[in-house]
CSV table of C-alpha atoms and ligand atoms in Angstrom, one decimal:
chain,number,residue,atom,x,y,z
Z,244,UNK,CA,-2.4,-14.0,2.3
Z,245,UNK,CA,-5.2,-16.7,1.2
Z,246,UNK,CA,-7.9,-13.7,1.6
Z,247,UNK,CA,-5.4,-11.2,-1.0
Z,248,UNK,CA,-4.4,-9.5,2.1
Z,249,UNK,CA,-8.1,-7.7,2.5
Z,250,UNK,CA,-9.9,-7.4,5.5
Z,251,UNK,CA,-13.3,-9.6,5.7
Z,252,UNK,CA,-16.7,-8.2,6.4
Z,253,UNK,CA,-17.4,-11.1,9.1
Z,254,UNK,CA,-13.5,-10.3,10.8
Z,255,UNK,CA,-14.4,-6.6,10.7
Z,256,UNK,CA,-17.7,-7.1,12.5
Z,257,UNK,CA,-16.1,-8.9,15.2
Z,258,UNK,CA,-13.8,-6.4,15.5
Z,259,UNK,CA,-16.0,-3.8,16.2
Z,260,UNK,CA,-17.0,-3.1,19.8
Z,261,UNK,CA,-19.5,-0.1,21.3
Z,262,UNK,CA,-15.8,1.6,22.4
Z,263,UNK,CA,-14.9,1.9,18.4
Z,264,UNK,CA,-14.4,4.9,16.6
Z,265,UNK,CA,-12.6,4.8,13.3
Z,266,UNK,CA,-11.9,2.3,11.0
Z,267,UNK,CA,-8.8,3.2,8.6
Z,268,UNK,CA,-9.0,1.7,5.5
Z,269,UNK,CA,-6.1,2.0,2.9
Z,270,UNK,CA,-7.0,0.4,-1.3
Z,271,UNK,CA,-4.5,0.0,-3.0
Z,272,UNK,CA,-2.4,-0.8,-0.5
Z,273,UNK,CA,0.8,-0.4,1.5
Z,274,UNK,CA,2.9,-2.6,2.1
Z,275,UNK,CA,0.6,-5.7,-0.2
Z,276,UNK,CA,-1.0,-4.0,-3.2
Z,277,UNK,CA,-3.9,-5.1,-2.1
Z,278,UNK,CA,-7.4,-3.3,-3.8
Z,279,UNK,CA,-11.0,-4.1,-2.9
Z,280,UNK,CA,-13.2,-4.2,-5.7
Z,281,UNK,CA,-16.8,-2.6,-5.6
Z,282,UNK,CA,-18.4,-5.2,-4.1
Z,283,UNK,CA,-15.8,-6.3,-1.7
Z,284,UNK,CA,-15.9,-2.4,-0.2
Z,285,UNK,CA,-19.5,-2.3,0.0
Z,286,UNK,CA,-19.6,-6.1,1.8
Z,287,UNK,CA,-17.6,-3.9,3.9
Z,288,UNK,CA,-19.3,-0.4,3.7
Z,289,UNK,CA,-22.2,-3.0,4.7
Z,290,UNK,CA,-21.2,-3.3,8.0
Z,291,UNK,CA,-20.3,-0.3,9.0
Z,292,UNK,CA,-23.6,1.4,8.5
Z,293,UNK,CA,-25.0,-1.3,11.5
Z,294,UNK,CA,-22.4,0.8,13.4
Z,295,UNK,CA,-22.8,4.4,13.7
Z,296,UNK,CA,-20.7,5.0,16.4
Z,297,UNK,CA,-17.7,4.3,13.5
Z,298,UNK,CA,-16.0,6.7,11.4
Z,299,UNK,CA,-14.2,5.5,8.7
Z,300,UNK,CA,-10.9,7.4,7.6
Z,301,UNK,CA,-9.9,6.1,4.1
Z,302,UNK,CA,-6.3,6.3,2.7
Z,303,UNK,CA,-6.8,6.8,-1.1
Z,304,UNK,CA,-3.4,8.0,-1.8
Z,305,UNK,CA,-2.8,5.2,-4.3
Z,306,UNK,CA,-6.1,5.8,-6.5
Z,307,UNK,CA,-4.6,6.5,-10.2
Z,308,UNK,CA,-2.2,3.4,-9.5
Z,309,UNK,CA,-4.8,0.4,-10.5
Z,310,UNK,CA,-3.7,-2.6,-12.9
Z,311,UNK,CA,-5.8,-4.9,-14.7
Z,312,UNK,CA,-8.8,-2.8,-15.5
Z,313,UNK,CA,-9.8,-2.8,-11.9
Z,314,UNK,CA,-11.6,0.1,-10.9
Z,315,UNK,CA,-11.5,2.6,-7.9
Z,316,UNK,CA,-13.6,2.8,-5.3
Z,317,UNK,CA,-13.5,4.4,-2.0
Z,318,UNK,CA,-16.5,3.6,1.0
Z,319,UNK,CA,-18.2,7.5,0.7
Z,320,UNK,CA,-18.9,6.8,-2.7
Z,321,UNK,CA,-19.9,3.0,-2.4
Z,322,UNK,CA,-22.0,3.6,0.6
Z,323,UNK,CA,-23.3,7.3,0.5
Z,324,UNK,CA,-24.9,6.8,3.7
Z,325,UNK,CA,-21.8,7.2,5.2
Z,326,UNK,CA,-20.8,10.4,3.3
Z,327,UNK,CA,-21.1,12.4,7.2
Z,328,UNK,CA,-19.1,10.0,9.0
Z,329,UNK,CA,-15.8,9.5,6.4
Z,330,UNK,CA,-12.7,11.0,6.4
Z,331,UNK,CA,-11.4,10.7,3.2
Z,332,UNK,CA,-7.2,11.4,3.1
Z,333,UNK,CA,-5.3,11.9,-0.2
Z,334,UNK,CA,-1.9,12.9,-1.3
Z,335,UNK,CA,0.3,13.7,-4.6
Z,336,UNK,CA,3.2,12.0,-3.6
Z,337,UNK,CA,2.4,8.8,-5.4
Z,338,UNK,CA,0.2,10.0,-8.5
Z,339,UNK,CA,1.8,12.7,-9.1
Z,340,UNK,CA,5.3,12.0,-7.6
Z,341,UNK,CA,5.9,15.2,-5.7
Z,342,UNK,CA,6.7,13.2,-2.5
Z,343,UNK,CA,9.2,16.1,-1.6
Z,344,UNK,CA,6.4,18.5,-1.6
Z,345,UNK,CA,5.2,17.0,1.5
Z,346,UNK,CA,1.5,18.0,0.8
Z,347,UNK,CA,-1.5,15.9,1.7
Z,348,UNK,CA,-5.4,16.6,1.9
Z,349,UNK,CA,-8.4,15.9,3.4
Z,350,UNK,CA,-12.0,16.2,2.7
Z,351,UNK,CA,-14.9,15.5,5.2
Z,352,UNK,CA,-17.5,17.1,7.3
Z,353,UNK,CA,-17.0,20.9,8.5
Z,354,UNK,CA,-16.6,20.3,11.9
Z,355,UNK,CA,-14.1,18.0,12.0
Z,356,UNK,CA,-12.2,19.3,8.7
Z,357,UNK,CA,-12.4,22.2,11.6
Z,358,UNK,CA,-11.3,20.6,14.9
Z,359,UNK,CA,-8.1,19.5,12.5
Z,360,UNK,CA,-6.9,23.0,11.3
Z,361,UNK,CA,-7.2,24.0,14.8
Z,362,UNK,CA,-4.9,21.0,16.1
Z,363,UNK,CA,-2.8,21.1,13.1
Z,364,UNK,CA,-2.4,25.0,13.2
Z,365,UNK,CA,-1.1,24.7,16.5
Z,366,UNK,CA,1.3,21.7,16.5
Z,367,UNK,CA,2.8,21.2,12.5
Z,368,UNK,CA,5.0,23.9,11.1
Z,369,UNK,CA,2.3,23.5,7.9
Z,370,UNK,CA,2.4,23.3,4.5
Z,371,UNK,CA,4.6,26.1,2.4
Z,372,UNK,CA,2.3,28.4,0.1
Z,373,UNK,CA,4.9,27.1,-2.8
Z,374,UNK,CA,4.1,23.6,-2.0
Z,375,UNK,CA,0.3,24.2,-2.0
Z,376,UNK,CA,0.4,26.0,-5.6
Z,377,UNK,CA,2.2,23.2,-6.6
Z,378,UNK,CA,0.1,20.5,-5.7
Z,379,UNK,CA,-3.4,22.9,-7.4
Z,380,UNK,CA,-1.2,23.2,-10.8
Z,381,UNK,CA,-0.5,19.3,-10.0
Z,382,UNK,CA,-4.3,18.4,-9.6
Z,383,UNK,CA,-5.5,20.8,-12.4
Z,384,UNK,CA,-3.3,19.9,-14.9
Z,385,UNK,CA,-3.0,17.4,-17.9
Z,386,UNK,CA,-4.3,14.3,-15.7
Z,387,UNK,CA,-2.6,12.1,-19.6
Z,388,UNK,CA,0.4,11.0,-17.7
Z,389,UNK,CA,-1.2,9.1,-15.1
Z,390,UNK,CA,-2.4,6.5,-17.1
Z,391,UNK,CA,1.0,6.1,-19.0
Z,392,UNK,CA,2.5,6.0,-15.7
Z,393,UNK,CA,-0.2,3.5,-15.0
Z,394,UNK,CA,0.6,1.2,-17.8
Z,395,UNK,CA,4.7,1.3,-17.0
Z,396,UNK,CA,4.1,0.2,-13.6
Z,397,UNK,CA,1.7,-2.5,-14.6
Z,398,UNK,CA,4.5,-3.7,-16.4
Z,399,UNK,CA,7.6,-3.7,-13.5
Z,400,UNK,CA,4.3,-5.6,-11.3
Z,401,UNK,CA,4.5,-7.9,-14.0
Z,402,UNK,CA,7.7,-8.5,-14.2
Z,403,UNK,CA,9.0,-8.3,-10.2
Z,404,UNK,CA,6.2,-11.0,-10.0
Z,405,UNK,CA,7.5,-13.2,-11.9
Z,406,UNK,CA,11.0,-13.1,-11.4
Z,407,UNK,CA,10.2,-13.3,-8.0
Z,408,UNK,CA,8.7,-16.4,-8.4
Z,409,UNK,CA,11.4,-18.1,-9.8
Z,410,UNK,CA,13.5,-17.3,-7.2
Z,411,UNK,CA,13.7,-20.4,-4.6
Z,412,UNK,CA,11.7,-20.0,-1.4
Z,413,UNK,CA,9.8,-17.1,-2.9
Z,414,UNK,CA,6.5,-17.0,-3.1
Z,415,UNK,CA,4.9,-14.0,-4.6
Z,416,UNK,CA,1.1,-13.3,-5.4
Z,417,UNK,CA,0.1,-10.3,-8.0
Z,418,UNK,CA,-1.8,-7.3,-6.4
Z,419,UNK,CA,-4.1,-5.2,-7.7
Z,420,UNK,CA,-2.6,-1.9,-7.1
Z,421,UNK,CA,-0.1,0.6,-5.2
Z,422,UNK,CA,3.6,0.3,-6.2
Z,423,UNK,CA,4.4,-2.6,-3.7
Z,424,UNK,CA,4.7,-6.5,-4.1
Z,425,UNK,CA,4.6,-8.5,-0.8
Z,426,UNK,CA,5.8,-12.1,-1.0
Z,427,UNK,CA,6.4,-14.6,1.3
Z,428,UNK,CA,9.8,-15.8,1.9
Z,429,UNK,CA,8.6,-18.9,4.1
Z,430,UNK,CA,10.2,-21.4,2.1
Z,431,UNK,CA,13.8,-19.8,2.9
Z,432,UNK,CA,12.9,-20.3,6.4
Z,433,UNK,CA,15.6,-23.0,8.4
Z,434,UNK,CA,17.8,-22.3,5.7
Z,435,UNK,CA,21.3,-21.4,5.8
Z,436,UNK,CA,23.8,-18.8,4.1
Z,437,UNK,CA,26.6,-19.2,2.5
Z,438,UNK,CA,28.3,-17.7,5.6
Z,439,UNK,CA,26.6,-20.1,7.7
Z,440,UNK,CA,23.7,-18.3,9.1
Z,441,UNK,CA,20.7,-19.8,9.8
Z,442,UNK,CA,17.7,-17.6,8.5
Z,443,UNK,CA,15.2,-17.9,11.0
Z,444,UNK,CA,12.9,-14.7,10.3
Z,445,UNK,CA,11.9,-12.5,7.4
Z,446,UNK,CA,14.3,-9.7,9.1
Z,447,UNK,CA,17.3,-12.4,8.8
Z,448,UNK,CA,16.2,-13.0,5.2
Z,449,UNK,CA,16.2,-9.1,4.0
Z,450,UNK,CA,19.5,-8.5,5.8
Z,451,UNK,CA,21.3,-11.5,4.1
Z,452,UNK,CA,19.9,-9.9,0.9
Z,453,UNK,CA,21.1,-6.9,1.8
Z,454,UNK,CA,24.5,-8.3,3.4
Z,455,UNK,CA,24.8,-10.7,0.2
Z,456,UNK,CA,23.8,-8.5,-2.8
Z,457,UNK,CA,23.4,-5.0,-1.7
Z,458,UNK,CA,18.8,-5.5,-2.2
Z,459,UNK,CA,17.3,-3.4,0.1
Z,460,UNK,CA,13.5,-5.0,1.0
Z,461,UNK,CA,11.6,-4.1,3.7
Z,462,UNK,CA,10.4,-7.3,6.7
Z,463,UNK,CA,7.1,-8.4,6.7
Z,464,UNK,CA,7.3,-8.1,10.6
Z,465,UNK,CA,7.6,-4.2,10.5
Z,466,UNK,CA,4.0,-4.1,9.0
Z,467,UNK,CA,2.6,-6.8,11.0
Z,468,UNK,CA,2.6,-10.0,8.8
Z,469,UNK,CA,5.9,-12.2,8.7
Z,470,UNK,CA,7.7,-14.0,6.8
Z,471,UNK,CA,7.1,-12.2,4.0
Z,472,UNK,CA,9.1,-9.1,2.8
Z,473,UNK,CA,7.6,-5.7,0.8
Z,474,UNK,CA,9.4,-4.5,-2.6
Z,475,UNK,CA,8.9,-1.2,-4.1
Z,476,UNK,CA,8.8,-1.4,-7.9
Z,477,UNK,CA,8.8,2.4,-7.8
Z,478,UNK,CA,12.4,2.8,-9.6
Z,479,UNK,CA,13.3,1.7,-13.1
Z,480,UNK,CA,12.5,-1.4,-14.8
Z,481,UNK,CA,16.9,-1.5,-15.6
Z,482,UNK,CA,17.0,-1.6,-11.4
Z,483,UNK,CA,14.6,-3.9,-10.8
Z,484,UNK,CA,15.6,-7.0,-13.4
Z,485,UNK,CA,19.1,-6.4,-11.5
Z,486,UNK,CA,17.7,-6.7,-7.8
Z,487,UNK,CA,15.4,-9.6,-8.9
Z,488,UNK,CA,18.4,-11.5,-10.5
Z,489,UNK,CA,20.2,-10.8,-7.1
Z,490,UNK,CA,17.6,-11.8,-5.0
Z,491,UNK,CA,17.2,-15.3,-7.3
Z,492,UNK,CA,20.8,-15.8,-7.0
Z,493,UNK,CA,20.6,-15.2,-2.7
Z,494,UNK,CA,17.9,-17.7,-2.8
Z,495,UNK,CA,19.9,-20.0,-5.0
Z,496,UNK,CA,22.9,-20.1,-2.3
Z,497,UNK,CA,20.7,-21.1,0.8
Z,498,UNK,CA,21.6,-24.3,1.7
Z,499,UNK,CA,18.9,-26.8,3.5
P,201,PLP,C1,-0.9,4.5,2.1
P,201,PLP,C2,-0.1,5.7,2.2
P,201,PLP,N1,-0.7,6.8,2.7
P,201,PLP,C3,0.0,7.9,2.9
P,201,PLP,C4,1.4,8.0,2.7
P,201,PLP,C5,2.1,9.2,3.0
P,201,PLP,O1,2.7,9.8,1.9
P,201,PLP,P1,3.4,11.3,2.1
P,201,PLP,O2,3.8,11.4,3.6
P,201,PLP,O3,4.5,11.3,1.2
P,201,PLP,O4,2.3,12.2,1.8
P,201,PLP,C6,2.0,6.8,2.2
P,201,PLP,C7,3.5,6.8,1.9
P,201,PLP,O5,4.2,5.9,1.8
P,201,PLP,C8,1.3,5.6,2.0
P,201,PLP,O6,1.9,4.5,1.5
């Protein structure tokens, strides 16, 4: 959390090892929201070229959902010297919200772009013809919206954030990107419900909000960082001003 939930360039040098092979990179990012700004990916991009026994697969399926001015940037285009070596995976799910399309797409060197449609062919029941035209008229089309979209999010950020905040035992920082806010619910740690539980993990604290005020939030500890819990702000701003208000009003009933 003090680092904004990115990976370092001096933790992801120790990491690496002559057995590695791929690093995946998501920015934005789920669960935190986290996005790495030009230089921060080529500190980064930076290492990687010292290594080039690494491929680097990077998730940009959150790229039209930046706040703040902050711009995109993904490692091929940072660091063209790994242009042969990068994998680079998007979607319209998010941007375009045609999650029930269930298309996603790739783009990076022949042979293995290759070695994937022969795996895939043979093991996925594939993407519908329907879907695919879809997603083309998606990508194609008026790209306007996305930036409208942009700005309404931008807003719910802005407003989860701080409600959050003033919710007791809630910490919550402000990302850069993605849909997601990812706060810390240490200070409701030790504390007990009105029922008499004591919450002693981020899982206990999501189901007493869930239990207590119908919130569904997602633990920390499923993504590998506890106690802190994920939000989606992807539903409308009427929604989330009522979830926020419950979730204050849950934290106002812990006892110490
Ligand atoms: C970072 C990231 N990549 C990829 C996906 C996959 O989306 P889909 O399976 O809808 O294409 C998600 C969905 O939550 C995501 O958060």
């Amino acid at each position: 959390a003090e680092q904004g939930f990115k990976l370092q360039p001096a933790d992801l040098e120790k990491a690496i090892t002559p057995e590695t092979k791929w690093l995946i990179l998501n920015s934005p990012s789920n669960p935190s929201g986290a996005a790495y700004t030009r230089d921060e990916m080529k500190a980064l991009t930076d290492v990687l070229v010292k290594h080039p026994q690494v491929w680097v697969m990077t998730d940009d399926m959150y790229e039209h959902l930046l706040y703040d001015g902050i711009e995109f940037v993904t490692p091929a285009q940072v660091e063209p010297a790994l242009y042969d070596r990068t994998l680079t995976v998007n979607g319209v799910s998010k941007s375009y919200a045609m999650t029930g399309w269930r298309i996603g797409y790739a783009g990076g060197p022949k042979a293995l772009i290759k070695a994937m449609g022969v795996i895939q062919s043979q093991s996925t029941s594939n993407p519908t013809s329907i879907a695919q035209a879809a997603a083309v008229e998606a990508l194609n089309g008026p790209q306007d919206f996305i930036t409208e979209r942009a700005a309404v999010f931008a807003q719910r950020r802005d407003l989860v954030v701080s409600m959050l905040n003033q919710a007791k035992g809630i910490s919550c920082p402000k990302p850069e990107g993605a849909f997601y806010v990812y706060p810390s619910c240490a200070g409701t740690i030790g504390k007990t419900t009105p029922d008499g539980k004591v919450i002693e993990t981020d899982e206990d604290f999501v189901t007493y909000l869930l239990e207590s005020e119908g919130v569904a939030v997602v633990q920390g500890s499923a993504f590998g960082l506890a106690p802190h819990f994920r939000i989606s702000y992807a539903t409308s701003t009427e929604a989330l001003e009522e979830a926020c208000k419950r979730i204050q009003r849950a934290c106002g009933n812990l006892k110490d």
